[in-house]
Short mmCIF file of C-alpha atoms in Angstrom, two decimals:
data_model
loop_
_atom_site.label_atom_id
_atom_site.label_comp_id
_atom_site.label_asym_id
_atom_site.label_seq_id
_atom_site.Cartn_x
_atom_site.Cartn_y
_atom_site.Cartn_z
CA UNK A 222 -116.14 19.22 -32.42
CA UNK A 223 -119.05 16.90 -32.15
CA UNK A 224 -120.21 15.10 -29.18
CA UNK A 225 -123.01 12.02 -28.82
CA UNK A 226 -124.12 11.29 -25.65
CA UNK A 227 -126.00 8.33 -24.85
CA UNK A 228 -128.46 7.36 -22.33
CA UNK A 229 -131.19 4.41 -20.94
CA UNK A 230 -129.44 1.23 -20.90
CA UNK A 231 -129.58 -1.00 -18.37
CA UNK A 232 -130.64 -4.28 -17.26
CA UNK A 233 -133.97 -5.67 -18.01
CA UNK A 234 -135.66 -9.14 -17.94
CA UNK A 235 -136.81 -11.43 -20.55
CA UNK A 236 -139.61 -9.82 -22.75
CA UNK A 237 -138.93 -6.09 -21.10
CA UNK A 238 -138.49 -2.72 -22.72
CA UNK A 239 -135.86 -0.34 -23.05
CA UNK A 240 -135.51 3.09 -24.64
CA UNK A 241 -132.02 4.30 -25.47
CA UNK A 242 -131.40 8.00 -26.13
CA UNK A 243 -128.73 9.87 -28.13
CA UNK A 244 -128.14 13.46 -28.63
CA UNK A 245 -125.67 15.25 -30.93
CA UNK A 246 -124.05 18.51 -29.75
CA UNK A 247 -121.62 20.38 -31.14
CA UNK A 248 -120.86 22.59 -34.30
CA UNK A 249 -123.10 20.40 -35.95
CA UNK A 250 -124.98 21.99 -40.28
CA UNK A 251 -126.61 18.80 -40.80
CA UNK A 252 -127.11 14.95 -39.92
CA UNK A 253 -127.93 12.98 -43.10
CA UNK A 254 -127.51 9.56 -40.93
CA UNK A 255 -128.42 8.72 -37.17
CA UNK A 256 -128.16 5.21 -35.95
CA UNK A 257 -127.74 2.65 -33.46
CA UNK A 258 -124.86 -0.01 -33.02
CA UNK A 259 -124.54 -2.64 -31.25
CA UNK A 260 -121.34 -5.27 -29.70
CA UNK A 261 -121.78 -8.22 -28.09
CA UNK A 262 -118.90 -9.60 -25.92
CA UNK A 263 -116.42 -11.88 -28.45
CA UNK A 264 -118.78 -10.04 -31.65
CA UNK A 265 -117.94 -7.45 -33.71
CA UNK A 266 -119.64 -4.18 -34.12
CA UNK A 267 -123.01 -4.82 -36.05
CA UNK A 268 -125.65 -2.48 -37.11
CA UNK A 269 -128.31 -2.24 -35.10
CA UNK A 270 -130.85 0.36 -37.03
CA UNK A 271 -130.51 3.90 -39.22
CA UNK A 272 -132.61 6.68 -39.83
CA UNK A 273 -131.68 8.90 -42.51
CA UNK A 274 -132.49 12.27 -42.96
CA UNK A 275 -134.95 11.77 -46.03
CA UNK A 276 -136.75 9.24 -44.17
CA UNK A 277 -135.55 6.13 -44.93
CA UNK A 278 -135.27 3.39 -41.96
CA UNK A 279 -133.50 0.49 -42.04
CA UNK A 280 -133.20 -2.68 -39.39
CA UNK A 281 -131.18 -5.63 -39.26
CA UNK A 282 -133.08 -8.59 -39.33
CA UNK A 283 -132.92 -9.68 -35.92
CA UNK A 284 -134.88 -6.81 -34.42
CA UNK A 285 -137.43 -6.31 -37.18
CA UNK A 286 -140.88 -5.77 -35.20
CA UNK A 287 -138.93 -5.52 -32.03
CA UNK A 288 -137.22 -2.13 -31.94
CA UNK A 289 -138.42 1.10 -33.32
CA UNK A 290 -135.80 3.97 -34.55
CA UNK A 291 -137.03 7.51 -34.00
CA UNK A 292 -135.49 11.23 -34.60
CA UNK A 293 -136.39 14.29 -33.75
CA UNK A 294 -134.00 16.62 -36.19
CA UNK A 295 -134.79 19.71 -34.86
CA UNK A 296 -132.90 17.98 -31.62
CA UNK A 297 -130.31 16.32 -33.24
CA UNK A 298 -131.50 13.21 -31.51
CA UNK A 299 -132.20 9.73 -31.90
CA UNK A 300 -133.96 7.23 -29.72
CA UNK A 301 -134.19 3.28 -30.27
CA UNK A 302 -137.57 1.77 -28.80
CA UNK A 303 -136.68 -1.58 -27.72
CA UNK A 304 -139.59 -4.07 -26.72
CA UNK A 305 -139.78 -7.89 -26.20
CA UNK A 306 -135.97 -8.32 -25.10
CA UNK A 307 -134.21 -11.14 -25.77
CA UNK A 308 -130.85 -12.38 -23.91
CA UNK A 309 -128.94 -12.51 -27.62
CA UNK A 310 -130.31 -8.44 -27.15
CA UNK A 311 -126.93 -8.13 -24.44
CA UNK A 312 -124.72 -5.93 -25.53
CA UNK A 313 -122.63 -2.72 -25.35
CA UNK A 314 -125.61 0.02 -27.52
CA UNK A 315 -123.51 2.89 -29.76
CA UNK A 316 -125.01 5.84 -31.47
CA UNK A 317 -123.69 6.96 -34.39
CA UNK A 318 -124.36 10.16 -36.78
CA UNK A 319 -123.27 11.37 -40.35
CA UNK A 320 -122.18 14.62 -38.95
CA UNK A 321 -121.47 17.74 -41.89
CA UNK A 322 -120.16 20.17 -39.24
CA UNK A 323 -120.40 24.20 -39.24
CA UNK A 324 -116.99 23.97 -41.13
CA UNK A 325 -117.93 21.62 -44.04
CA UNK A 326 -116.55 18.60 -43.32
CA UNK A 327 -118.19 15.52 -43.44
CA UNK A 328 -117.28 12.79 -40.56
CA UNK A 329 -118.95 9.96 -38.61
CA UNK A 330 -119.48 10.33 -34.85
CA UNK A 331 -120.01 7.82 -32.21
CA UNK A 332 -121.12 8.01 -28.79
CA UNK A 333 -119.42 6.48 -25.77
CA UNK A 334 -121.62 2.70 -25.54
CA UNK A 335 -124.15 2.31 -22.96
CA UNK A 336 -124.89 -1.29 -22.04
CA UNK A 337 -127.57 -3.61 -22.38
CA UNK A 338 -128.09 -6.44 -20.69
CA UNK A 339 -131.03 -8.91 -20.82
CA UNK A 340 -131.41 -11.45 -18.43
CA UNK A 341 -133.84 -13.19 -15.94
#
């Protein structure tokens, strides 16, 4: 059983900062992908940032220069750096991980949502 459990949303102005933080607990061998998601009310589900294990980052365009992705493996955590907020920013944040567990099987995680809202 894996567990991610997420934490610093909140609501914050116009041009603010936010830090979300995710941790992954559990029988957990290895993490090849940790991420953020994001859903805005009447939106689907869209990608948000990733961090794989080799190092690879990837953003979607909309938060490029904006948001910063960071993990700390030996943690199993993941944090998303948010800065210069925008209202379109509002939404419900998820975590997500590429989880191989103690037992060998491969599966993708999510954490509960924490919300986001951006407004003056």
């Amino acid at each position: 059983q894996v567990q991610l459990v997420e934490s610093g949303g909140g609501l914050v102005q116009p041009g603010g900062s936010l830090r979300l933080s995710c941790v992954a607990s559990g029988s957990i061998f290895s993490i090849n992908v940790m991420g953020w998601y994001r859903q805005a009310p009447g939106k689907e589900r869209e990608l948000v940032a990733t961090s794989k294990i080799d190092g690879t980052i990837n953003y979607v365009e909309s938060v490029k220069g904006r948001f910063t992705i960071a993990r700390d493996n030996r943690k199993n955590s993941v944090y998303l750096h948010m800065n210069n907020l925008k209202p379109e920013d509002t939404a419900v944040y998820y975590c997500n991980a590429d989880v191989v567990t103690g037992d060998w099987i491969r599966g993708a995680y999510w954490g509960q949502g924490t919300q986001v809202t951006v407004s003056a």
